[in-house]
Short mmCIF file of C-alpha atoms in Angstrom, two decimals:
data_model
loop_
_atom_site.label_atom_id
_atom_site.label_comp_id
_atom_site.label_asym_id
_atom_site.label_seq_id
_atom_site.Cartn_x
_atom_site.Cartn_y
_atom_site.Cartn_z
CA UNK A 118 -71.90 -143.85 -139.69
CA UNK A 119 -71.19 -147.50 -138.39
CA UNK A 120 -74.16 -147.82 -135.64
CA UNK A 121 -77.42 -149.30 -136.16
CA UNK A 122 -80.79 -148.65 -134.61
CA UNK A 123 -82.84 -151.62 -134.48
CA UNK A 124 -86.00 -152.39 -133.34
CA UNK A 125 -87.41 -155.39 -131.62
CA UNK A 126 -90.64 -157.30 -132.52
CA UNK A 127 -93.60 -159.48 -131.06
CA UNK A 128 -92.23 -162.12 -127.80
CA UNK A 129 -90.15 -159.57 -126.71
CA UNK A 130 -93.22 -157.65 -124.49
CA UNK A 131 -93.47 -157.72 -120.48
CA UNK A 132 -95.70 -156.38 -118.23
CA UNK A 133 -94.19 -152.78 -116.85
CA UNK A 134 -92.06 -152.16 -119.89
CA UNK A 135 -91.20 -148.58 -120.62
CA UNK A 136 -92.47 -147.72 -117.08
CA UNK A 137 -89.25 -146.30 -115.52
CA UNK A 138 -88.34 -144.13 -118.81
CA UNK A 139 -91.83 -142.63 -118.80
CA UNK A 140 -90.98 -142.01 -115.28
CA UNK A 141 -87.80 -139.84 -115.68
CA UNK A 142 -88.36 -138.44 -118.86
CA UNK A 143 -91.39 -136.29 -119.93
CA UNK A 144 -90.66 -137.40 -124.06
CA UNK A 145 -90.92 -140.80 -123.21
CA UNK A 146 -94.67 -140.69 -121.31
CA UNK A 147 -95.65 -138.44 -124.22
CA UNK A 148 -95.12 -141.16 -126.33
CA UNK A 149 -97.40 -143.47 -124.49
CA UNK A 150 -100.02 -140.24 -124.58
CA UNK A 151 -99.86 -140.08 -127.70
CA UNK A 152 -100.36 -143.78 -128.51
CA UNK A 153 -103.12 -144.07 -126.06
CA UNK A 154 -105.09 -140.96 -128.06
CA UNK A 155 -104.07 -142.34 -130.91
CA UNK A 156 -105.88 -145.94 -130.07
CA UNK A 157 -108.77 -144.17 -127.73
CA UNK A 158 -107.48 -146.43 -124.85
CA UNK A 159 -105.51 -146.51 -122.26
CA UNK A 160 -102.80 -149.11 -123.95
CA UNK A 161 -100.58 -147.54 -121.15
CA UNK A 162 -102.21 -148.83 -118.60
CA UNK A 163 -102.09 -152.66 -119.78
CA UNK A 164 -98.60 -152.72 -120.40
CA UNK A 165 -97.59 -151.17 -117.18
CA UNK A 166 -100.28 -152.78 -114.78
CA UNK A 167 -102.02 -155.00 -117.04
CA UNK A 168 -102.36 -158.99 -118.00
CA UNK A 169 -99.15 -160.35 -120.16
CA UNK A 170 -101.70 -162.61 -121.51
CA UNK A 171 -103.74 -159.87 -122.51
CA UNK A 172 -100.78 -157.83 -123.74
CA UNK A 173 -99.53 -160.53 -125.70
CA UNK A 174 -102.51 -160.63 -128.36
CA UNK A 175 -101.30 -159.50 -131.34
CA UNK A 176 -103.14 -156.04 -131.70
CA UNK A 177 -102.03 -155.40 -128.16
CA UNK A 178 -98.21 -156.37 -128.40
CA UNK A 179 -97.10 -154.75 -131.71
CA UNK A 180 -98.43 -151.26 -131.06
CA UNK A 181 -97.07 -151.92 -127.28
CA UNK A 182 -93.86 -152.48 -128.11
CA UNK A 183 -93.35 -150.17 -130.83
CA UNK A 184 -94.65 -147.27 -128.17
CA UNK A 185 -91.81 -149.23 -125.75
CA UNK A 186 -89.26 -148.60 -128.61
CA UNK A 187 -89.74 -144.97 -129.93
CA UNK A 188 -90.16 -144.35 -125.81
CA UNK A 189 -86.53 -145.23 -125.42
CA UNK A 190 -85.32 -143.43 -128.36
CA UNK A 191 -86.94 -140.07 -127.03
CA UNK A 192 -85.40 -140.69 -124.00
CA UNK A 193 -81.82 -140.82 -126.13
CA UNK A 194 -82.94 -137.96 -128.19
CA UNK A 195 -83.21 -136.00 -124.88
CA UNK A 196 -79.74 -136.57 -123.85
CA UNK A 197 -78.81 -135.41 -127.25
CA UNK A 198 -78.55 -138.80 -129.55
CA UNK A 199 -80.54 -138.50 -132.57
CA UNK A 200 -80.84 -141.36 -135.10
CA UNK A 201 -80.04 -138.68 -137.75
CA UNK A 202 -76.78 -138.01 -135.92
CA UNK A 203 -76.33 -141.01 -133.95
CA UNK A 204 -77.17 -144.00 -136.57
CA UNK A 205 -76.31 -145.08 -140.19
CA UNK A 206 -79.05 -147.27 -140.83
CA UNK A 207 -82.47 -148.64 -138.53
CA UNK A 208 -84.04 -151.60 -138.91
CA UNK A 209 -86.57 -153.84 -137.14
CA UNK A 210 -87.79 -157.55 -136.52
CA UNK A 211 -91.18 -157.83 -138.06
CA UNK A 212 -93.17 -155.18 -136.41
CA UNK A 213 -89.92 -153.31 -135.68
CA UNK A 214 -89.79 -152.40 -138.60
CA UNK A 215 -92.94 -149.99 -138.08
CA UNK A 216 -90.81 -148.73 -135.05
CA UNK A 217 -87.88 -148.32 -137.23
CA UNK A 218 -89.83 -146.62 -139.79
CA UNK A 219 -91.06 -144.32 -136.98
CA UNK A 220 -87.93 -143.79 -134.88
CA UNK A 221 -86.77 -142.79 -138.94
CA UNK A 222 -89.47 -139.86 -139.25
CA UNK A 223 -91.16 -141.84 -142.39
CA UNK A 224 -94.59 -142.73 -140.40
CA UNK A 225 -95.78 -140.63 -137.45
CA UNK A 226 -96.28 -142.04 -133.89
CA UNK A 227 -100.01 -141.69 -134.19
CA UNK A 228 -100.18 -143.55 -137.61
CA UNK A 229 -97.67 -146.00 -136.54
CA UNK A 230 -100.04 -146.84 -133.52
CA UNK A 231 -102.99 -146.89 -135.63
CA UNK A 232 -101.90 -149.07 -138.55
CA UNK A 233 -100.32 -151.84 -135.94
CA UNK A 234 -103.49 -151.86 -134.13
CA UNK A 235 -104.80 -152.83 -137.78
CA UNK A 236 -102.06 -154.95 -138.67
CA UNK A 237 -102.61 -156.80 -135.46
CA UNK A 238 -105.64 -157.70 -135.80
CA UNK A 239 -105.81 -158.29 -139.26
CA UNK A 240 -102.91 -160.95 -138.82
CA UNK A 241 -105.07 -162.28 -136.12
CA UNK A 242 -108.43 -162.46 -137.84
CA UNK A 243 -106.94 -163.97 -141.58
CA UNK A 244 -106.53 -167.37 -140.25
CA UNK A 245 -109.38 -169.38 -137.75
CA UNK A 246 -107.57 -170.17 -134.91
CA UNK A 247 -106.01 -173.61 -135.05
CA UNK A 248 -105.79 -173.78 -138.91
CA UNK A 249 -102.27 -172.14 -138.77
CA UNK A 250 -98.93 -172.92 -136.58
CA UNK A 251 -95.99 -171.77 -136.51
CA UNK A 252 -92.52 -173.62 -135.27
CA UNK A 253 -89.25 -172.98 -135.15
CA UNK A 254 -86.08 -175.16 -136.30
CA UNK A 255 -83.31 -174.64 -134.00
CA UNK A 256 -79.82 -176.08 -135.43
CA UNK A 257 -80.56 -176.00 -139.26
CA UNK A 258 -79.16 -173.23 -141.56
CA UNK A 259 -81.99 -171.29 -143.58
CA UNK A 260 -81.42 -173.61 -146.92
CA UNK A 261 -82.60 -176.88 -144.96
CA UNK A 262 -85.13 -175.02 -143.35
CA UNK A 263 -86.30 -174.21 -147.09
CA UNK A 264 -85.86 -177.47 -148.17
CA UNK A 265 -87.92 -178.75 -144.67
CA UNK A 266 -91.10 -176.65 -145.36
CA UNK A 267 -90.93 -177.72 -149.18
CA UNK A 268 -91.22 -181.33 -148.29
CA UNK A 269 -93.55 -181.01 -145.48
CA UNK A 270 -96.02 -178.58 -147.66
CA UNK A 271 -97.87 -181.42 -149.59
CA UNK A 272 -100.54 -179.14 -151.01
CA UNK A 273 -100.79 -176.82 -148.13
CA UNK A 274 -98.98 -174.14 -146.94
CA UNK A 275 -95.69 -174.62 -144.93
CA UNK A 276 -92.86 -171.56 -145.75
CA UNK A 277 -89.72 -170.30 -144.17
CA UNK A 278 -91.38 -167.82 -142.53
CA UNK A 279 -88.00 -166.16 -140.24
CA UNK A 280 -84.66 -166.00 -140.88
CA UNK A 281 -83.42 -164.92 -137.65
CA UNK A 282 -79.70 -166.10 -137.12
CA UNK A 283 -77.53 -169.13 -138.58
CA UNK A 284 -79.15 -171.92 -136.71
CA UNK A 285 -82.75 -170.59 -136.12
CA UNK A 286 -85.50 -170.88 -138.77
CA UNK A 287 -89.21 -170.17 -138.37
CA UNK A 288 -91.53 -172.23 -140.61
CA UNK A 289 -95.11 -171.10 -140.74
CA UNK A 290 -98.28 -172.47 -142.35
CA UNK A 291 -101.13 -174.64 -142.22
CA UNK A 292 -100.82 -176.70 -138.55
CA UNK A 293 -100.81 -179.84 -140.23
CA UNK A 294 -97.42 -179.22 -142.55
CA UNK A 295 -95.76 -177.29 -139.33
CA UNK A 296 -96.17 -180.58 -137.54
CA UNK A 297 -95.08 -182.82 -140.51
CA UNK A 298 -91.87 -179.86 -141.15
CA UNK A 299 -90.93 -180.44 -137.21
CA UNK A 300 -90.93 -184.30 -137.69
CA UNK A 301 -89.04 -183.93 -140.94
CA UNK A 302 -86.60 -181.43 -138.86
CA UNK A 303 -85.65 -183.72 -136.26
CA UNK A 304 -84.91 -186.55 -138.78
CA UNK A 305 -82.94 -184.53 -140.46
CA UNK A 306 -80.65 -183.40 -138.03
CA UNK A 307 -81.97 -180.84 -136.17
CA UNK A 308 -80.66 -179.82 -132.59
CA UNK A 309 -84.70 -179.06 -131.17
CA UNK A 310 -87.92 -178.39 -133.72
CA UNK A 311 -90.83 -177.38 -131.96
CA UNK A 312 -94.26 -175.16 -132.21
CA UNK A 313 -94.43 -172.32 -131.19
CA UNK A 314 -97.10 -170.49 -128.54
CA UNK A 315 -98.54 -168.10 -131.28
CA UNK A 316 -102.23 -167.29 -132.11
CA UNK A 317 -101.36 -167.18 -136.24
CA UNK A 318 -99.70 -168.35 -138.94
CA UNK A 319 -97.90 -165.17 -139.43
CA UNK A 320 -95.13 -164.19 -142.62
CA UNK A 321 -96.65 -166.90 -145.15
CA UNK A 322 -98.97 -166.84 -147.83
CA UNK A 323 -102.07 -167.54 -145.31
CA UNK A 324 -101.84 -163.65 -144.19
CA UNK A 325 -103.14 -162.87 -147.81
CA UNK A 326 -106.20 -161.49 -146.35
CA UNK A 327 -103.97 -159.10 -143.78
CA UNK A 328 -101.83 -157.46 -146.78
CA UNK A 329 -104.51 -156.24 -148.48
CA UNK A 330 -105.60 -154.44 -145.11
CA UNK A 331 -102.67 -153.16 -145.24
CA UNK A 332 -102.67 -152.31 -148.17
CA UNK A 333 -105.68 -150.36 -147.95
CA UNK A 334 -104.52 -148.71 -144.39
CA UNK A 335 -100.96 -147.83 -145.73
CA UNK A 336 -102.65 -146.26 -149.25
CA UNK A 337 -104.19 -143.75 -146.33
CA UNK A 338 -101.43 -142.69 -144.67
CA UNK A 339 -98.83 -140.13 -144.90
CA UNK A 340 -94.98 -142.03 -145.92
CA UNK A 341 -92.00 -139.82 -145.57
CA UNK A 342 -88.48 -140.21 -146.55
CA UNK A 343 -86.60 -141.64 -143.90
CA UNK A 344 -83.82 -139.27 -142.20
CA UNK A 345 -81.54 -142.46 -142.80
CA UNK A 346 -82.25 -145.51 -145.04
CA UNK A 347 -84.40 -148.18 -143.30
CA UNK A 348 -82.86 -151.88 -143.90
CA UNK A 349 -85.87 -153.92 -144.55
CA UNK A 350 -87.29 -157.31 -143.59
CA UNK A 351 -88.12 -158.98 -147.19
CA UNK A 352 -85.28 -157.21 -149.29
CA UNK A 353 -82.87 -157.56 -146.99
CA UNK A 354 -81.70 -154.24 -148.18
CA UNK A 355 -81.79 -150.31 -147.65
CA UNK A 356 -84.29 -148.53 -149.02
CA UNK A 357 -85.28 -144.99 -148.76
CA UNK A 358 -87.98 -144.39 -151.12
CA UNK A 359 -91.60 -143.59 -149.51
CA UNK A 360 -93.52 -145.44 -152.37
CA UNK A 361 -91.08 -148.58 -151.94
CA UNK A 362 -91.14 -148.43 -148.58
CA UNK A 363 -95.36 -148.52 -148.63
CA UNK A 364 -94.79 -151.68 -150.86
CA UNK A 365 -92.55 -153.52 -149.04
CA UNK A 366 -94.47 -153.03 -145.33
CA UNK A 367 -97.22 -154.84 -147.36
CA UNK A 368 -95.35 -157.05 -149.11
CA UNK A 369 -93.96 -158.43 -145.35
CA UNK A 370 -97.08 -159.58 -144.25
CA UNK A 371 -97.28 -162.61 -146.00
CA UNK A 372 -92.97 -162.33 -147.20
CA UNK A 373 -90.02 -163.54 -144.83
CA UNK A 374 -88.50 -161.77 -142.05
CA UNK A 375 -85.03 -161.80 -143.90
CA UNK A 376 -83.32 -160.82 -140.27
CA UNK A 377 -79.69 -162.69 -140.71
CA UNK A 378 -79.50 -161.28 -144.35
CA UNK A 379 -80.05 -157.77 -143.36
CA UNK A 380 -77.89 -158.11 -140.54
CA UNK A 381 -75.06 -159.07 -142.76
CA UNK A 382 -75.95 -156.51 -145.16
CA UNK A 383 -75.24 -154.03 -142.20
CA UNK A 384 -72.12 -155.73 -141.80
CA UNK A 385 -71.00 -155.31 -145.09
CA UNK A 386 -72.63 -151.93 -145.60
CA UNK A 387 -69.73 -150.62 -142.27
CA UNK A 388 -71.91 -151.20 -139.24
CA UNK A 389 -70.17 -152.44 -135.97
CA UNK A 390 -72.55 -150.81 -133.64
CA UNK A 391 -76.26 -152.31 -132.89
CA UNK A 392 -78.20 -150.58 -130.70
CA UNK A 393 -80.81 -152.64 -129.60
CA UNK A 394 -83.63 -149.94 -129.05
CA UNK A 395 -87.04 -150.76 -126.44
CA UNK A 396 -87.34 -153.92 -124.81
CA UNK A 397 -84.98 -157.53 -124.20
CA UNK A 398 -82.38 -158.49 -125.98
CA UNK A 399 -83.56 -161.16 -128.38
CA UNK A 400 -82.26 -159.12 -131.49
CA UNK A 401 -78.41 -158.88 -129.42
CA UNK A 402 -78.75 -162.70 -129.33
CA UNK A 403 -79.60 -162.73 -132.91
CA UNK A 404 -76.75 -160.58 -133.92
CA UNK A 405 -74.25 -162.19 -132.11
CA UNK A 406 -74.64 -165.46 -133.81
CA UNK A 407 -75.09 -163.60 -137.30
CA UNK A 408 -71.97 -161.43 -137.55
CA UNK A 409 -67.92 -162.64 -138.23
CA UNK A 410 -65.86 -160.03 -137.20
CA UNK A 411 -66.47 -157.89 -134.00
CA UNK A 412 -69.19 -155.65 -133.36
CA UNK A 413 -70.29 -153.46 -130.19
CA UNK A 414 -74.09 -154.53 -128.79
CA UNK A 415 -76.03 -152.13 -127.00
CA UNK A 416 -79.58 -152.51 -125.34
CA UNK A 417 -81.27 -149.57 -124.36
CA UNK A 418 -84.83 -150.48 -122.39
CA UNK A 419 -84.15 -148.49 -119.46
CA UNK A 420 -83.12 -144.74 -118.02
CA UNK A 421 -79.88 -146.58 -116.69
CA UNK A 422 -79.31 -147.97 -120.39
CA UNK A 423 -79.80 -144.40 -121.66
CA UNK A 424 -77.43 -143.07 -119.28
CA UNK A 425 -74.88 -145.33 -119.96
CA UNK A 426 -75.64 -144.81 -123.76
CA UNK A 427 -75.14 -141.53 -123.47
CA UNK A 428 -71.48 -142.02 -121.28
#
């Protein structure tokens, strides 16, 4: 199969999101049912009428947007696409890959829900706020980005934290070597280097604390083997293997989101579909840039997008 299912993660969240599909088809407000039993609270309600400030807080936006995701893909599956039929490989930004892993059958909705709402706020709660930053390096390729972070570390923590595309790098770490890695960026040639609006240092080795919640909240839980392989963020790689795939969710926390390697690897592997599955477009963006030969981009975030998906 040459398509791809993949998965958005955190920046990509708006207020009303998933609204119209939970509208038109009953699959898609089960899913926000279930994720709002699943979290005893009416998550639904704050990402169709709620605060985007308040959605954006990290145990609000990942399990919000995953719901937003698997939402739209149960709107596919009722018009008869299936990722089992429809899709060669998923995959997913950071917390997409949870929604991958979901929209794969290898975690349930309801434990999906549950251990982002953990994930979230572990993330949130290993760093005091204003210790950690986060920036990105627009214009450098992921080796100077590397080579950025390891001069501006001096002692503390500054790492190459996403890999998104050819000419966007995210460093993350302690605030004081982000700032010294965006000053190093711009004298070394970068088109823009700046912080980012984030509440953590997220995918460095300051998330210790968070991956080994995780690892105690993913030892609980129930992993299945995927319906197709999952491509995933720190290998860069398929994998299909439940135990492997419980490893790797915790190795992410603190590992990079290898997103521009396991695009290409989906290149290479035959895929020249992406489906980008819940809400935006950042990860069509992302591709764009990535890939060298021609490939088909697909959003689907809305019952028009299904329907047209489904043409």
């Amino acid at each position: 199969m040459s398509r791809a299912f993949v998965f958005p993660g955190q920046g990509a969240q708006t207020i009303g999101m998933g609204r119209a599909l939970a509208e038109v088809y009953p699959s898609a407000k089960a899913v926000f049912d279930e994720v709002d039993e699943a979290l005893g609270e009416r998550l639904s309600v704050l990402i169709w009428e709620g605060d985007i400030a308040e959605l954006t807080l990290t145990q609000n936006a990942q399990p919000a947007l995953m719901a937003t995701s698997i939402a739209a893909l149960r709107a596919l599956e009722a018009e008869g696409i299936t990722v089992s039929s429809h899709a060669g490989f998923v995959a997913g930004h950071s917390l997409g890959e949870y929604s991958a892993l979901c929209a794969a059958g290898s975690l349930s909705l309801s434990d999906t829900a549950r251990l982002l709402r953990i994930r979230g706020r572990a993330m949130q709660e290993a760093v005091p706020v204003g210790v950690g930053a986060m920036a990105a390096l627009l214009g450098l390729d992921f080796e100077a980005a590397v080579a950025v972070a390891a001069e501006a570390s001096q002692g503390e923590v500054c790492q190459a934290a996403n890999d998104n595309d050819p000419a966007q790098v995210v460093v993350s770490g302690h605030r004081a070597a982000v700032e010294r890695a965006v000053e190093i960026a711009k004298a070394k040639g970068a088109k823009r280097a700046l912080l980012l609006p984030v509440s953590a240092p997220f995918h460095c080795a300051l998330m210790q604390p968070a991956a080994r919640v995780m690892a105690e909240a993913l030892a609980a839980v129930v992993v299945e083997k995927p319906v197709v392989p999952v491509v995933v963020n720190v290998r860069a790689e398929a994998v299909t293997e439940p135990d492997r795939i419980r490893d790797l969710l915790v190795a992410q926390v603190t590992g990079s989101v290898r997103w521009r390697e396991s695009v290409l690897w989906m290149e290479g592997a035959g895929v020249t579909e992406f489906w980008e599955i819940g809400a935006g477009k950042a990860l069509s963006g992302m591709i764009k840039r990535i890939v060298s030969g021609d490939v088909s981009l697909r959003a689907v975030g809305t019952p028009e997008d299904v329907q047209a998906a489904r043409g």
